[in-house]
PDB file of N, CA and C in Angstrom:
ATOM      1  N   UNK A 584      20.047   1.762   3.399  1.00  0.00           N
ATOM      2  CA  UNK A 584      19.231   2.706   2.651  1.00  0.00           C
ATOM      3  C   UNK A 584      18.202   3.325   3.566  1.00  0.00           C
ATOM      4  N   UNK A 585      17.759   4.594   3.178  1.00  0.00           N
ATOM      5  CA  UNK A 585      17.282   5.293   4.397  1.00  0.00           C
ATOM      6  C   UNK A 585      15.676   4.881   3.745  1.00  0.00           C
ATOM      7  N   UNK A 586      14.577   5.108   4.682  1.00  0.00           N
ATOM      8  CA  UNK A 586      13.053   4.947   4.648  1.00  0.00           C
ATOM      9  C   UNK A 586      12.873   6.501   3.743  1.00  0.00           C
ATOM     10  N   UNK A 587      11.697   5.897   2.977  1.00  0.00           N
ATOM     11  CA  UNK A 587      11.300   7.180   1.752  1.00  0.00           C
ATOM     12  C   UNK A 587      10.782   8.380   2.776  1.00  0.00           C
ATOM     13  N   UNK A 588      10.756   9.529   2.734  1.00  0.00           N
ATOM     14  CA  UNK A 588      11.166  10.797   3.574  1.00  0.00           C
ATOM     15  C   UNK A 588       9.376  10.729   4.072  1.00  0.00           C
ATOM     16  N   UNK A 589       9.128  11.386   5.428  1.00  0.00           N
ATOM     17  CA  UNK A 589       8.073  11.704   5.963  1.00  0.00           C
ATOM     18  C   UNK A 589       7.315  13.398   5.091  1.00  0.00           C
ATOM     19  N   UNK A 590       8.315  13.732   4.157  1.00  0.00           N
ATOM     20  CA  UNK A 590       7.824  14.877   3.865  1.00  0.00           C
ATOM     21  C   UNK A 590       6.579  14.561   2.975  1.00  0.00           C
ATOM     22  N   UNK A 591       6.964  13.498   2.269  1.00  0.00           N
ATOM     23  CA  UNK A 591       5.903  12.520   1.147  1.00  0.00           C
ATOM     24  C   UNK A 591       4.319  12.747   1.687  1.00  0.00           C
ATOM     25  N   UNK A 592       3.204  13.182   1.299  1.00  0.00           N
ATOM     26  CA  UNK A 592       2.092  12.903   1.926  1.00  0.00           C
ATOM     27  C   UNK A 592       1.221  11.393   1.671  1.00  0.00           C
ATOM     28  N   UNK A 593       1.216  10.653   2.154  1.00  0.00           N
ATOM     29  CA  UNK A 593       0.418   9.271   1.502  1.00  0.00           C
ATOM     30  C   UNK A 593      -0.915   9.540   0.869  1.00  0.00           C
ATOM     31  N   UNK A 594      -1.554   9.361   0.133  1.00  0.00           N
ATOM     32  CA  UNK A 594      -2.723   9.051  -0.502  1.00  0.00           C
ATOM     33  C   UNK A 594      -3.563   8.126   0.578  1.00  0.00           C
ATOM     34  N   UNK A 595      -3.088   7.316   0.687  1.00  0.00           N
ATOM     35  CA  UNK A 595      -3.827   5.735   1.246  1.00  0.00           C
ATOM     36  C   UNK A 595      -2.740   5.752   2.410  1.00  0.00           C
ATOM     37  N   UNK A 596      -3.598   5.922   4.270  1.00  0.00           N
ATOM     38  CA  UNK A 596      -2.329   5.851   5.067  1.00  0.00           C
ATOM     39  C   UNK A 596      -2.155   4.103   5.032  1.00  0.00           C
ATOM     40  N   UNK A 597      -3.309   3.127   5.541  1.00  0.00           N
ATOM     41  CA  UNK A 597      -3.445   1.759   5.041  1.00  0.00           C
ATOM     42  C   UNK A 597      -2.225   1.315   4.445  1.00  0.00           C
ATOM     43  N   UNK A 598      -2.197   1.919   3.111  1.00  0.00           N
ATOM     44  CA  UNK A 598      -1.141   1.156   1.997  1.00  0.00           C
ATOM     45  C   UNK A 598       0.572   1.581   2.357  1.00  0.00           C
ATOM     46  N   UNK A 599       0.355   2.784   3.178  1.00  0.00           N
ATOM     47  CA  UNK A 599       1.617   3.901   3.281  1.00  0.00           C
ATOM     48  C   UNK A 599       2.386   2.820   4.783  1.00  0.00           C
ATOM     49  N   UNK A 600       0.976   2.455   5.656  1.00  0.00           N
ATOM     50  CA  UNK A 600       1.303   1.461   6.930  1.00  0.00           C
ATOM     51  C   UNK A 600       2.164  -0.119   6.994  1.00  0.00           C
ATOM     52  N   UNK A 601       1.223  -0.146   5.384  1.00  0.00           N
ATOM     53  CA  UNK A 601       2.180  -1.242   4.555  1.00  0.00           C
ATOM     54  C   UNK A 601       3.140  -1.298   4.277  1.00  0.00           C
ATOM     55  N   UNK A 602       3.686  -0.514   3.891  1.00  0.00           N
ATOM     56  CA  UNK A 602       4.628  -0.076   3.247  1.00  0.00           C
ATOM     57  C   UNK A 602       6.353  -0.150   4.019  1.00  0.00           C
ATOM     58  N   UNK A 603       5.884   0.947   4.866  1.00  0.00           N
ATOM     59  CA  UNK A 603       6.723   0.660   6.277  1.00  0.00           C
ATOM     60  C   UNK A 603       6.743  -0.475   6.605  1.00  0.00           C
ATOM     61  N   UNK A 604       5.935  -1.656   7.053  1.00  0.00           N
ATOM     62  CA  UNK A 604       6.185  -2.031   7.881  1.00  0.00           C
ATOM     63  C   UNK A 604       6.997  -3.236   6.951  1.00  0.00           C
ATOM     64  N   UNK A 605       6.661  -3.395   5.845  1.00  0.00           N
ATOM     65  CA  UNK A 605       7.731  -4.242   4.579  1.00  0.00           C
ATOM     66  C   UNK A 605       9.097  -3.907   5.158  1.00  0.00           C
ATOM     67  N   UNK A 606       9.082  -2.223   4.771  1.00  0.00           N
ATOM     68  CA  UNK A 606      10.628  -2.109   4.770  1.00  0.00           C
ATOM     69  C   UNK A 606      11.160  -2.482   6.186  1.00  0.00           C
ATOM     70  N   UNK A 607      10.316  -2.078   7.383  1.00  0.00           N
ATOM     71  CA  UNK A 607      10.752  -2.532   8.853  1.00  0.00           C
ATOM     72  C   UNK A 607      11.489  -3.949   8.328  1.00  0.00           C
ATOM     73  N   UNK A 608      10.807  -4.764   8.542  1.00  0.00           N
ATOM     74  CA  UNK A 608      11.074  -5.973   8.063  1.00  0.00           C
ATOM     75  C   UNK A 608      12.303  -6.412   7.283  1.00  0.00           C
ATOM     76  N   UNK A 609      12.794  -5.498   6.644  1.00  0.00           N
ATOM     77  CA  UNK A 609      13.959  -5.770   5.631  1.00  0.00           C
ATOM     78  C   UNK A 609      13.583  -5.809   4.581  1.00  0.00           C
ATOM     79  N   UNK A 610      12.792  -5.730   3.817  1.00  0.00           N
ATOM     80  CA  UNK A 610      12.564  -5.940   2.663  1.00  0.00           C
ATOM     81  C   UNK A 610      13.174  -4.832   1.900  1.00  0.00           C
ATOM     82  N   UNK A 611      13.824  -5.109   0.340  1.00  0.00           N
ATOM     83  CA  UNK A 611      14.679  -4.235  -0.504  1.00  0.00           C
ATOM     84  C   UNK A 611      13.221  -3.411  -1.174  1.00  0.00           C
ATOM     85  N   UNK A 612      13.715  -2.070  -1.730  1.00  0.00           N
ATOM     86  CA  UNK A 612      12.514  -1.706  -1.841  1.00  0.00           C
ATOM     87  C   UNK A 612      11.304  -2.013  -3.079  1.00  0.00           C
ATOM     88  N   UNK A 613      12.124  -2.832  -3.821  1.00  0.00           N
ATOM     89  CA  UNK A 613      11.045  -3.014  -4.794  1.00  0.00           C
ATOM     90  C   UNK A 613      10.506  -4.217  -4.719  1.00  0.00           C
ATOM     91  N   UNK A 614      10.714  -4.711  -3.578  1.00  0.00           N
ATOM     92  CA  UNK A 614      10.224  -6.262  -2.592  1.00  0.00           C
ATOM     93  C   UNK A 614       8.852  -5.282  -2.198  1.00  0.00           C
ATOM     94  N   UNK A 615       9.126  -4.417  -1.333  1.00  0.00           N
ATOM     95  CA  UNK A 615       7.956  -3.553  -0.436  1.00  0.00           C
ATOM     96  C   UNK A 615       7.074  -2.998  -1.626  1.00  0.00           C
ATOM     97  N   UNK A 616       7.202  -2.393  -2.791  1.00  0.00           N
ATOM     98  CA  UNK A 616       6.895  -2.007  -3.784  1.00  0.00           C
ATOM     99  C   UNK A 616       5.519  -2.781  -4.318  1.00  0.00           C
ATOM    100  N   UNK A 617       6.146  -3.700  -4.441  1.00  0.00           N
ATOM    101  CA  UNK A 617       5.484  -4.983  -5.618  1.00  0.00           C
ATOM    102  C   UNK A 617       4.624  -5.961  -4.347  1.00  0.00           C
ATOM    103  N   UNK A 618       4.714  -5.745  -2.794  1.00  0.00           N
ATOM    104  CA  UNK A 618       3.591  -6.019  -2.268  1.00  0.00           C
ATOM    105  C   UNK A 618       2.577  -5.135  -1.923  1.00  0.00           C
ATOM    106  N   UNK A 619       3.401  -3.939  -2.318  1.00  0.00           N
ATOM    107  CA  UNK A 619       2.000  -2.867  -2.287  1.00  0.00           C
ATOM    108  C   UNK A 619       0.914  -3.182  -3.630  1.00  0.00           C
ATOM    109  N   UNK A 620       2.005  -3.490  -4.512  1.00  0.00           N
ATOM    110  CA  UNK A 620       1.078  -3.555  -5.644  1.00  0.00           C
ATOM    111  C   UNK A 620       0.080  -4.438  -5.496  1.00  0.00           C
ATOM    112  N   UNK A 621       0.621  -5.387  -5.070  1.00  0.00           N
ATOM    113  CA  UNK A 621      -0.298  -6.767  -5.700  1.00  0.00           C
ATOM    114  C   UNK A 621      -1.426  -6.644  -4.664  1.00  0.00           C
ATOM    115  N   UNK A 622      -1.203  -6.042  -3.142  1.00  0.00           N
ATOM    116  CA  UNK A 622      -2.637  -5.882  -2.262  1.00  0.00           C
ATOM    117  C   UNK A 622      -3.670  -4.667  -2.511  1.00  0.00           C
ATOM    118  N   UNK A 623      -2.665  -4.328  -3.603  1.00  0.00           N
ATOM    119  CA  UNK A 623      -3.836  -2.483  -4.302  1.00  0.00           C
ATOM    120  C   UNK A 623      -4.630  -3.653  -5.382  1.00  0.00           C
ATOM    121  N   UNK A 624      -4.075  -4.460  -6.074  1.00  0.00           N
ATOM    122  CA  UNK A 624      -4.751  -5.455  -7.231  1.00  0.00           C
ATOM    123  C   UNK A 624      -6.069  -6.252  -6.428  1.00  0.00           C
ATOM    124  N   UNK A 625      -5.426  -6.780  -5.282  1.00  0.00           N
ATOM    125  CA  UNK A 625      -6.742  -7.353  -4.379  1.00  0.00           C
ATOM    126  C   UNK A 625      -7.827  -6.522  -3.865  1.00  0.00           C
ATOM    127  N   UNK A 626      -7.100  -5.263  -3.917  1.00  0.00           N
ATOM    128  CA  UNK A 626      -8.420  -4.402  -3.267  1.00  0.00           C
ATOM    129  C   UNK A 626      -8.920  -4.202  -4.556  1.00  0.00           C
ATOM    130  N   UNK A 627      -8.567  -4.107  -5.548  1.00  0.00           N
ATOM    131  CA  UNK A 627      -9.607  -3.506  -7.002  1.00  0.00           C
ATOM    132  C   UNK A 627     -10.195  -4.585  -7.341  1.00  0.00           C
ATOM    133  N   UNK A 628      -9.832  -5.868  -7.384  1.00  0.00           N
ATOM    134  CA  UNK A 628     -10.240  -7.039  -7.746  1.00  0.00           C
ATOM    135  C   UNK A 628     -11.471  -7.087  -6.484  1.00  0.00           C
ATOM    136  N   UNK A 629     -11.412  -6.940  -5.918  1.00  0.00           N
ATOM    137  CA  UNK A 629     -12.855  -7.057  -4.637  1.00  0.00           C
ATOM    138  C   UNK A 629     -13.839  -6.081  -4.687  1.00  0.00           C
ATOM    139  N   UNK A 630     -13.029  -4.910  -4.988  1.00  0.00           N
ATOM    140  CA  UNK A 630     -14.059  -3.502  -5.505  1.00  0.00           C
ATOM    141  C   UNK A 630     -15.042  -4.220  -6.765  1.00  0.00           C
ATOM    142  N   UNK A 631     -14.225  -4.552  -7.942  1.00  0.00           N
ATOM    143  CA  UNK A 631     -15.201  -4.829  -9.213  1.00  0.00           C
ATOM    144  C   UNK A 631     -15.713  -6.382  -8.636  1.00  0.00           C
ATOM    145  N   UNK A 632     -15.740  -7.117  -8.169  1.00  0.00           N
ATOM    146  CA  UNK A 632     -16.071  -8.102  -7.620  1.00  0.00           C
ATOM    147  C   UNK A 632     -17.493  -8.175  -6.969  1.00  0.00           C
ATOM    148  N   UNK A 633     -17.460  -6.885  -6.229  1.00  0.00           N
ATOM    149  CA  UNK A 633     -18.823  -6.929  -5.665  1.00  0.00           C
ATOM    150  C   UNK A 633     -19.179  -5.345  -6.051  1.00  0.00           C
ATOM    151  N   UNK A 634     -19.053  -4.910  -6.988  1.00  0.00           N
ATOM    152  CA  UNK A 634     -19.626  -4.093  -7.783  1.00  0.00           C
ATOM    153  C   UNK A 634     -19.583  -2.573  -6.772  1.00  0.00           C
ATOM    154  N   UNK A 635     -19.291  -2.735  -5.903  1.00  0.00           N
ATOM    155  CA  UNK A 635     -18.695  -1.121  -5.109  1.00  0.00           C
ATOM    156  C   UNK A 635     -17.821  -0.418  -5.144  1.00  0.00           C
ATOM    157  N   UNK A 636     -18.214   0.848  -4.792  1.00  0.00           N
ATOM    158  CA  UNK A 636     -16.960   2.273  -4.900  1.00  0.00           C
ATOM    159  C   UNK A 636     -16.217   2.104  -3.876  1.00  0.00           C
ATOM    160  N   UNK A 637     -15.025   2.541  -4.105  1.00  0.00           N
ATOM    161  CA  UNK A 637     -14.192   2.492  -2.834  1.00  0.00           C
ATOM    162  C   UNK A 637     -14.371   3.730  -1.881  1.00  0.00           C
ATOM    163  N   UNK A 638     -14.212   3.338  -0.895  1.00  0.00           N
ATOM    164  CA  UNK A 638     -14.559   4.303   0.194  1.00  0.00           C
ATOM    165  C   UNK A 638     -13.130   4.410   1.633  1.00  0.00           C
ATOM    166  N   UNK A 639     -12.213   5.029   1.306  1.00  0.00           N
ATOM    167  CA  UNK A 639     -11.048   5.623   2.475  1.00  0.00           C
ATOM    168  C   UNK A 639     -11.513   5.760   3.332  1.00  0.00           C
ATOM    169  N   UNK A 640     -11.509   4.563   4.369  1.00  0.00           N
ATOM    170  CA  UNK A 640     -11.989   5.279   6.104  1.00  0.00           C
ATOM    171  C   UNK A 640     -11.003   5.377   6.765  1.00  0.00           C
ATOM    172  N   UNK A 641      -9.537   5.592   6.290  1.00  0.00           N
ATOM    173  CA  UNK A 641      -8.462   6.180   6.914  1.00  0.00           C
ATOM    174  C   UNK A 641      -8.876   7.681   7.301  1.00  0.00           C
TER     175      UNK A 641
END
């Protein structure tokens, strides 16, 4: 299966770096998917955690 197209613009390059490097790895894609998810859950869970806005320094 081919890597999701470079035409895509990422939102988050961070999460997009992730992403890749899952699938590098082998991972099927809703393996790579569902660890994006769950480290977007850790970043919100740490955001409301300590009561700050998120801030992209990508």
């Amino acid at each position: 299966k081919s890597k999701t197209s470079d035409d895509i613009i990422p939102r988050n390059k961070k999460l997009r770096e992730f992403y890749d490097k899952k699938r590098e790895e082998g991972k099927p894609f809703k393996v790579a998917v569902i660890a994006c998810v769950n480290k977007l859950l850790h970043w919100i869970f740490a955001l409301l955690k300590s009561k700050s806005t998120f801030q992209d320094i990508a």
